[in-house]
């Protein structure tokens, strides 16, 4: 579970959105600090950007003043109790001295910045001050530090602390500048000692760039920072198990007796829960809860409790076993195309036993007068016998008599607001009953009524599950505060009912559009809120407009005007590539007839250091090269063809080099070697250059070397070390798309075997998400275009029917949840637009509906551009 998504699920009940749009009580705008409501002084400019309010001094005519692009910046942290006072003191200090600064303008945004799963690289940063030079840096630290003496705040992990107050310093960028990093991504930049733009590193640890000298007045603070160590503890830290904004969890050894232990760390004022409790308060709750239920055999026993520096530590016995979620990949019987009935029956029996054991453990906790409050599959430890269970992570636990609401929860088990006390655990237990068979209960945060549909699917796929077991779970999940059942809207048209499903998805997509906004047109993945993300092919407007057009859903004129307006010029920092940035936007605009804007955007891309881009299709040279060739075809611009040829030559040289010796290479269509293989195949079709065909084979073998065959079912999937992936974006099915095309030109027995095994991976009974790049829609698209003999219509129909498991209602129309499934999405990569494109390929034929540059493979060797 990617915890970043929880913050983006707060502001809107249907879609992911930025936390700065979070409304206050009664739907009113969220409150701001009084300082944020002050009148902007004369000769100052104020601007709101995301969760920052920036104030910059200007010349008398309002023009911006010259200012350094980088240097030592000052951060101040804050708590909910002192943030208003700190903001006022910083304003009153900086404005008379004309020092630029910014701060988080509202308490809800400060809370989210310091929440448990907020980014560790941004945690604690409430104020940023931009001194003009080191002299002003020293003076400001001294004077502002004196004003803020005694104020508390969370430790800022990226920075060096000034004395023991809330001020910290870090060297980094002041102005927004970007550079392509060593992974081929466009990232914030600073200038190094030789005048080159290099990445502005923001890891959660203090680092001084190699070309920068630490000012002498900061050296004592660096020495003080390095004095706190774990060397004097009676515990050896063996490895880190988990990090959050609230601290870490570590596996260790008690050096006094050799016993294995778990150490849990809590940072003060950080890792806030919904009730405002910080990590220390939550760890104190956990200690009290574990001591209250000690001896039940259902929880770890407490061994120690101490403070190191200002961090609190709880030491517990290590429990041998694995969390329940880790069993799905190896035990779940629907991860094959044709599940064995005996295996389904054995899994059903095991899951029912595990569920009964969990219910007994929760009952033991309730018998001690305690509510667990955070029951989910990651907090259930299955012992080595794979039968008995323990409950872990009691930081949200509360006495039952308090009858409290949840403050921390996994989205797939998050009780509605009317559940309090032990009812919170009963709701989670009901979700567990369904999640053991279909682990997609995150859908309930969008619509709890979906539980009834999932129960029907479970009953069909697992015939030995008692019907009462499912009906009781649905009744608990769907009941409302009055004890009645929460009714579910009438189900929309099913995905396979074409073309009615197409028309319904198009209506849902258009109903969701927000042309009045400047950051995004269609709601989608949280990636659209990064630089330029609201524009691009994967998550932005370009991808949805492409899917509407390619699927026969028509043109959306207002959406095209929006995209033209947003690219005149594009926002600074917009990536350059096919799926993440400007090349993809240019491709779609040209397809829709806006040729000059497309050429203008590509001209801007070519003015950047595009040759240093990564090789991949998503944001790198492969995707850019394909677009350059396409625009050369349609516009006759010879220079674009030359640049495409140069991109191909760069990739040929890179593929001739030894394979990088890295622990885990990226593989797959979007970020692996299959993207360059696709570009080189298209170059071969266009030019007949045999080097391109041969190099495409080399690239495909590199990706196949990253794949493993699954024991259950025999599907071939990309091995990421801790999981295997069959998906179109970063998994084996994306490799299969390009294998199909390569086999149309050159027969290789190894490729044919791999294609068949990938087809097996594309026909499993269960996938955890519906999306195009990371879910079932990608399997539908692959089966619709594959030339493999085994890709029959029956397999395709099974996948289309399975897509219906995820069908959701949006304003009476068919829509699909996005990545992590906590909200609906309309984008191409994760949401409804991608499902629309896949279904159009299946029903109308992939010759017209397909991903860019991936029409059905030719029946025989041909030459010519393909889009």
Coordinates of N, CA, C and O in Angstrom, one line a residue, residues 701-808:
X701 N 15.8 -9.5 -24.9 CA 16.4 -10.5 -24.1 C 16.8 -10.0 -22.7 O 16.8 -10.7 -21.7
X702 N 17.2 -8.7 -22.7 CA 17.6 -8.1 -21.4 C 16.4 -8.1 -20.5 O 16.5 -8.4 -19.3
X703 N 15.2 -7.8 -21.0 CA 14.0 -7.8 -20.2 C 13.6 -9.2 -19.8 O 13.2 -9.4 -18.6
X704 N 13.7 -10.1 -20.7 CA 13.3 -11.5 -20.4 C 14.3 -12.1 -19.3 O 13.8 -12.9 -18.5
X705 N 15.5 -11.6 -19.3 CA 16.4 -12.1 -18.2 C 16.0 -11.6 -16.8 O 16.4 -12.2 -15.8
X706 N 15.1 -10.6 -16.8 CA 14.6 -10.2 -15.5 C 13.3 -10.9 -15.1 O 12.6 -10.5 -14.2
X707 N 12.9 -11.9 -15.9 CA 11.6 -12.6 -15.6 C 11.8 -13.9 -15.0 O 12.9 -14.5 -15.2
X708 N 10.8 -14.4 -14.3 CA 10.8 -15.7 -13.7 C 9.5 -16.4 -14.1 O 8.5 -15.8 -14.3
X709 N 9.5 -17.7 -14.1 CA 8.3 -18.5 -14.3 C 7.6 -18.9 -13.0 O 8.3 -19.3 -12.1
X710 N 6.3 -18.6 -12.9 CA 5.6 -18.9 -11.7 C 5.4 -20.3 -11.5 O 5.0 -21.0 -12.5
X711 N 5.5 -20.8 -10.3 CA 5.3 -22.2 -10.0 C 3.9 -22.6 -10.2 O 3.5 -23.7 -10.7
X712 N 3.0 -21.7 -9.8 CA 1.5 -22.0 -10.0 C 1.1 -21.4 -11.3 O 1.0 -20.2 -11.5
X713 N 0.8 -22.3 -12.3 CA 0.3 -21.8 -13.5 C 1.3 -21.7 -14.7 O 0.9 -21.8 -15.8
X714 N 2.6 -21.4 -14.3 CA 3.6 -21.3 -15.4 C 3.7 -20.0 -16.1 O 4.4 -19.9 -17.1
X715 N 3.0 -19.0 -15.6 CA 3.1 -17.7 -16.3 C 4.5 -17.0 -16.1 O 5.2 -17.2 -15.0
X716 N 5.0 -16.3 -17.0 CA 6.2 -15.6 -17.0 C 6.0 -14.2 -16.5 O 5.2 -13.4 -17.1
X717 N 6.7 -13.7 -15.4 CA 6.5 -12.4 -14.9 C 7.8 -11.8 -14.6 O 8.8 -12.4 -14.3
X718 N 7.8 -10.4 -14.5 CA 9.0 -9.7 -14.2 C 9.3 -9.8 -12.7 O 8.3 -9.7 -11.8
X719 N 10.5 -10.2 -12.3 CA 10.9 -10.4 -10.9 C 11.5 -9.1 -10.4 O 12.5 -8.6 -10.8
X720 N 10.8 -8.5 -9.4 CA 11.3 -7.3 -8.7 C 12.0 -7.6 -7.4 O 12.3 -6.7 -6.6
X721 N 12.2 -8.9 -7.1 CA 12.9 -9.3 -5.9 C 11.9 -9.6 -4.8 O 11.9 -10.7 -4.2
X722 N 11.0 -8.7 -4.5 CA 10.0 -8.9 -3.4 C 8.7 -9.2 -4.0 O 7.7 -9.6 -3.2
X723 N 8.5 -9.1 -5.3 CA 7.2 -9.4 -5.9 C 7.5 -9.7 -7.4 O 8.5 -9.3 -7.9
X724 N 6.5 -10.3 -8.1 CA 6.6 -10.5 -9.5 C 5.4 -9.8 -10.2 O 4.3 -9.7 -9.6
X725 N 5.6 -9.3 -11.4 CA 4.6 -8.4 -12.0 C 4.3 -9.0 -13.4 O 5.2 -9.1 -14.2
X726 N 3.0 -9.2 -13.7 CA 2.6 -9.5 -15.0 C 2.1 -8.4 -15.9 O 1.8 -8.6 -17.0
X727 N 2.1 -7.1 -15.4 CA 1.3 -6.1 -15.9 C 1.9 -5.5 -17.2 O 3.1 -5.7 -17.6
X728 N 1.1 -4.6 -17.9 CA 1.5 -4.0 -19.1 C 2.6 -3.0 -19.0 O 3.5 -2.8 -19.8
X729 N 2.5 -2.2 -17.9 CA 3.4 -1.1 -17.7 C 4.8 -1.6 -17.3 O 5.8 -1.3 -18.0
X730 N 5.0 -2.2 -16.2 CA 6.3 -2.6 -15.6 C 6.4 -4.1 -15.5 O 7.3 -4.6 -14.9
X731 N 5.5 -4.9 -16.1 CA 5.5 -6.3 -16.0 C 5.7 -7.0 -17.3 O 6.1 -6.4 -18.3
X732 N 5.4 -8.3 -17.3 CA 5.8 -9.1 -18.5 C 4.9 -8.9 -19.7 O 5.3 -9.1 -20.8
X733 N 3.6 -8.5 -19.4 CA 2.7 -8.4 -20.6 C 3.1 -7.2 -21.5 O 3.0 -7.3 -22.7
X734 N 3.7 -6.2 -20.9 CA 4.3 -5.2 -21.8 C 5.4 -5.7 -22.7 O 5.5 -5.3 -23.8
X735 N 6.2 -6.6 -22.1 CA 7.3 -7.2 -22.9 C 6.6 -8.0 -24.0 O 7.1 -8.1 -25.2
X736 N 5.5 -8.7 -23.7 CA 4.8 -9.5 -24.7 C 4.3 -8.7 -25.8 O 4.3 -9.3 -27.0
X737 N 3.9 -7.5 -25.6 CA 3.4 -6.7 -26.7 C 4.5 -6.5 -27.8 O 4.3 -6.6 -29.0
X738 N 5.7 -6.3 -27.3 CA 6.8 -6.0 -28.3 C 7.3 -7.4 -28.8 O 7.8 -7.4 -30.0
X739 N 7.3 -8.4 -28.0 CA 7.6 -9.7 -28.6 C 6.8 -10.1 -29.8 O 7.2 -10.6 -30.8
X740 N 5.5 -9.8 -29.7 CA 4.6 -10.1 -30.8 C 5.1 -9.4 -32.0 O 5.1 -10.0 -33.1
X741 N 5.4 -8.1 -31.9 CA 5.9 -7.3 -33.1 C 7.2 -7.9 -33.6 O 7.4 -7.9 -34.8
X742 N 8.1 -8.2 -32.7 CA 9.4 -8.7 -33.2 C 9.2 -10.1 -33.9 O 9.9 -10.3 -34.9
X743 N 8.4 -10.9 -33.4 CA 8.2 -12.2 -34.1 C 7.5 -12.1 -35.4 O 7.6 -13.0 -36.3
X744 N 6.9 -11.0 -35.7 CA 6.3 -10.8 -37.0 C 7.5 -10.6 -38.1 O 7.2 -10.7 -39.3
X745 N 8.7 -10.2 -37.6 CA 9.8 -10.0 -38.5 C 10.9 -11.0 -38.4 O 11.6 -11.2 -39.4
X746 N 11.0 -11.7 -37.3 CA 12.1 -12.6 -37.1 C 11.7 -13.7 -36.1 O 11.4 -13.4 -35.0
X747 N 11.7 -14.9 -36.6 CA 11.2 -16.0 -35.7 C 12.4 -16.5 -34.8 O 13.5 -16.8 -35.3
X748 N 12.1 -16.5 -33.5 CA 13.0 -17.0 -32.5 C 12.2 -18.0 -31.6 O 11.2 -17.6 -31.0
X749 N 12.7 -19.2 -31.5 CA 11.9 -20.2 -30.6 C 11.9 -19.7 -29.2 O 10.8 -19.8 -28.5
X750 N 13.0 -19.1 -28.7 CA 12.9 -18.6 -27.3 C 11.9 -17.5 -27.1 O 11.2 -17.4 -26.1
X751 N 11.7 -16.7 -28.1 CA 10.7 -15.6 -28.0 C 9.3 -16.2 -28.1 O 8.4 -15.7 -27.4
X752 N 9.1 -17.2 -28.9 CA 7.8 -17.8 -29.0 C 7.4 -18.5 -27.6 O 6.3 -18.4 -27.2
X753 N 8.4 -19.2 -27.0 CA 8.1 -19.8 -25.7 C 7.8 -18.7 -24.7 O 6.9 -18.9 -23.9
X754 N 8.6 -17.6 -24.7 CA 8.3 -16.6 -23.7 C 7.0 -15.9 -24.0 O 6.2 -15.6 -23.0
X755 N 6.6 -15.7 -25.2 CA 5.3 -15.1 -25.5 C 4.2 -16.0 -25.0 O 3.2 -15.5 -24.5
X756 N 4.3 -17.3 -25.2 CA 3.3 -18.2 -24.7 C 3.2 -18.2 -23.1 O 2.1 -18.2 -22.6
X757 N 4.3 -18.1 -22.5 CA 4.3 -18.0 -21.0 C 3.7 -16.7 -20.5 O 3.1 -16.6 -19.5
X758 N 4.0 -15.6 -21.3 CA 3.5 -14.3 -20.9 C 2.0 -14.3 -21.1 O 1.2 -13.7 -20.3
X759 N 1.5 -15.0 -22.1 CA 0.1 -15.1 -22.4 C -0.6 -15.8 -21.2 O -1.7 -15.4 -20.8
X760 N 0.0 -16.8 -20.6 CA -0.5 -17.4 -19.4 C -0.6 -16.4 -18.3 O -1.6 -16.3 -17.5
X761 N 0.4 -15.5 -18.1 CA 0.4 -14.5 -17.1 C -0.7 -13.5 -17.3 O -1.2 -12.8 -16.4
X762 N -1.1 -13.3 -18.6 CA -2.2 -12.4 -19.0 C -3.6 -12.9 -18.8 O -4.6 -12.2 -19.2
X763 N -3.7 -14.2 -18.4 CA -5.1 -14.8 -18.4 C -5.4 -15.4 -17.0 O -6.2 -16.3 -16.9
X764 N -4.8 -14.8 -15.9 CA -5.1 -15.3 -14.6 C -6.6 -14.9 -14.2 O -7.2 -14.0 -14.8
X765 N -7.1 -15.6 -13.3 CA -8.5 -15.3 -12.9 C -8.6 -14.0 -12.1 O -9.6 -13.3 -12.1
X766 N -7.5 -13.7 -11.3 CA -7.6 -12.5 -10.4 C -6.4 -11.5 -10.7 O -5.3 -12.0 -10.8
X767 N -6.7 -10.2 -10.7 CA -5.8 -9.2 -10.7 C -6.3 -8.1 -9.7 O -7.5 -7.9 -9.5
X768 N -5.3 -7.5 -9.0 CA -5.7 -6.7 -7.9 C -6.2 -5.3 -8.2 O -6.8 -4.7 -7.4
X769 N -6.1 -4.9 -9.5 CA -6.5 -3.6 -9.9 C -7.0 -3.6 -11.3 O -6.7 -4.5 -12.1
X770 N -7.9 -2.7 -11.7 CA -8.4 -2.7 -13.1 C -7.6 -2.0 -14.1 O -7.9 -2.1 -15.3
X771 N -6.6 -1.1 -13.8 CA -6.1 -0.2 -14.7 C -5.3 -0.7 -15.8 O -4.9 -1.9 -15.9
X772 N -5.0 0.1 -16.8 CA -4.3 -0.3 -18.0 C -2.9 -0.7 -17.8 O -2.4 -1.7 -18.3
X773 N -2.1 0.1 -17.1 CA -0.7 -0.1 -16.9 C -0.4 -1.1 -15.7 O 0.6 -1.7 -15.7
X774 N -1.3 -1.2 -14.7 CA -1.1 -2.0 -13.6 C -2.3 -2.9 -13.2 O -2.5 -3.1 -12.0
X775 N -3.0 -3.3 -14.2 CA -4.2 -4.1 -13.8 C -4.8 -4.9 -15.0 O -4.1 -5.1 -16.0
X776 N -6.0 -5.2 -14.8 CA -6.7 -6.2 -15.8 C -6.9 -5.6 -17.2 O -6.9 -6.3 -18.2
X777 N -7.1 -4.3 -17.3 CA -7.3 -3.7 -18.6 C -6.1 -3.9 -19.5 O -6.3 -4.0 -20.7
X778 N -4.9 -3.9 -18.9 CA -3.7 -4.2 -19.7 C -3.8 -5.6 -20.3 O -3.3 -5.8 -21.4
X779 N -4.3 -6.5 -19.5 CA -4.4 -7.9 -20.1 C -5.4 -7.9 -21.2 O -5.2 -8.6 -22.2
X780 N -6.5 -7.2 -21.1 CA -7.5 -7.1 -22.2 C -6.9 -6.6 -23.4 O -7.0 -7.1 -24.5
X781 N -6.1 -5.5 -23.3 CA -5.5 -4.9 -24.5 C -4.5 -5.8 -25.1 O -4.4 -5.9 -26.4
X782 N -3.7 -6.5 -24.3 CA -2.8 -7.5 -24.9 C -3.5 -8.6 -25.6 O -3.1 -9.0 -26.7
X783 N -4.5 -9.2 -25.0 CA -5.2 -10.3 -25.6 C -5.9 -9.8 -26.9 O -6.0 -10.6 -27.9
X784 N -6.3 -8.6 -26.9 CA -7.0 -8.1 -28.1 C -6.1 -7.9 -29.3 O -6.6 -7.9 -30.5
X785 N -4.8 -7.7 -29.1 CA -3.9 -7.4 -30.2 C -2.9 -8.6 -30.4 O -2.2 -8.6 -31.5
X786 N -2.8 -9.5 -29.5 CA -1.8 -10.5 -29.6 C -2.0 -11.5 -30.8 O -3.1 -11.9 -31.2
X787 N -0.9 -11.8 -31.5 CA -0.9 -12.8 -32.6 C -0.6 -14.2 -32.1 O -0.5 -15.1 -32.9
X788 N -0.5 -14.4 -30.8 CA -0.2 -15.7 -30.2 C -1.3 -16.7 -30.5 O -2.5 -16.3 -30.4
X789 N -1.0 -17.9 -30.9 CA -2.1 -18.9 -31.2 C -3.0 -19.1 -30.1 O -4.2 -19.4 -30.2
X790 N -2.5 -19.0 -28.8 CA -3.3 -19.4 -27.6 C -4.2 -18.2 -27.2 O -5.0 -18.4 -26.3
X791 N -4.1 -17.1 -27.8 CA -4.9 -15.9 -27.4 C -6.3 -16.0 -28.1 O -6.6 -15.2 -29.0
X792 N -7.1 -16.9 -27.5 CA -8.4 -17.1 -28.1 C -9.5 -16.2 -27.5 O -9.3 -15.5 -26.5
X793 N -10.6 -16.1 -28.2 CA -11.7 -15.2 -27.7 C -12.2 -15.5 -26.3 O -12.7 -14.7 -25.6
X794 N -12.2 -16.8 -25.9 CA -12.7 -17.2 -24.6 C -11.9 -16.5 -23.5 O -12.4 -16.0 -22.5
X795 N -10.5 -16.5 -23.7 CA -9.7 -15.9 -22.7 C -10.0 -14.4 -22.6 O -10.0 -13.8 -21.5
X796 N -10.2 -13.8 -23.7 CA -10.5 -12.4 -23.7 C -11.8 -12.1 -23.0 O -11.9 -11.1 -22.2
X797 N -12.8 -12.9 -23.3 CA -14.1 -12.6 -22.6 C -14.0 -12.8 -21.1 O -14.7 -12.1 -20.4
X798 N -13.2 -13.8 -20.7 CA -13.0 -14.0 -19.2 C -12.4 -12.7 -18.6 O -12.9 -12.3 -17.5
X799 N -11.5 -12.1 -19.2 CA -10.9 -10.9 -18.7 C -11.8 -9.7 -18.7 O -11.9 -8.9 -17.8
X800 N -12.6 -9.6 -19.7 CA -13.6 -8.5 -19.8 C -14.7 -8.7 -18.7 O -15.0 -7.7 -18.0
X801 N -15.1 -9.9 -18.4 CA -16.0 -10.2 -17.3 C -15.4 -9.8 -16.0 O -16.0 -9.3 -15.1
X802 N -14.1 -10.2 -15.8 CA -13.4 -9.9 -14.6 C -13.2 -8.4 -14.4 O -13.2 -8.0 -13.2
X803 N -13.1 -7.6 -15.4 CA -13.0 -6.2 -15.3 C -14.3 -5.6 -14.6 O -14.2 -4.7 -13.8
X804 N -15.4 -6.3 -14.8 CA -16.6 -5.9 -14.1 C -16.6 -6.0 -12.6 O -17.4 -5.4 -11.9
X805 N -15.7 -6.8 -12.0 CA -15.5 -6.9 -10.6 C -15.2 -5.5 -10.0 O -15.5 -5.3 -8.8
X806 N -14.6 -4.7 -10.8 CA -14.1 -3.4 -10.3 C -15.1 -2.2 -10.7 O -14.8 -1.1 -10.4
X807 N -16.1 -2.5 -11.5 CA -17.0 -1.5 -12.0 C -17.6 -0.7 -10.9 O -18.1 -1.2 -9.9
X808 N -17.6 0.6 -11.0 CA -18.2 1.5 -10.0 C -19.1 2.5 -10.7 O -19.1 2.7 -11.9

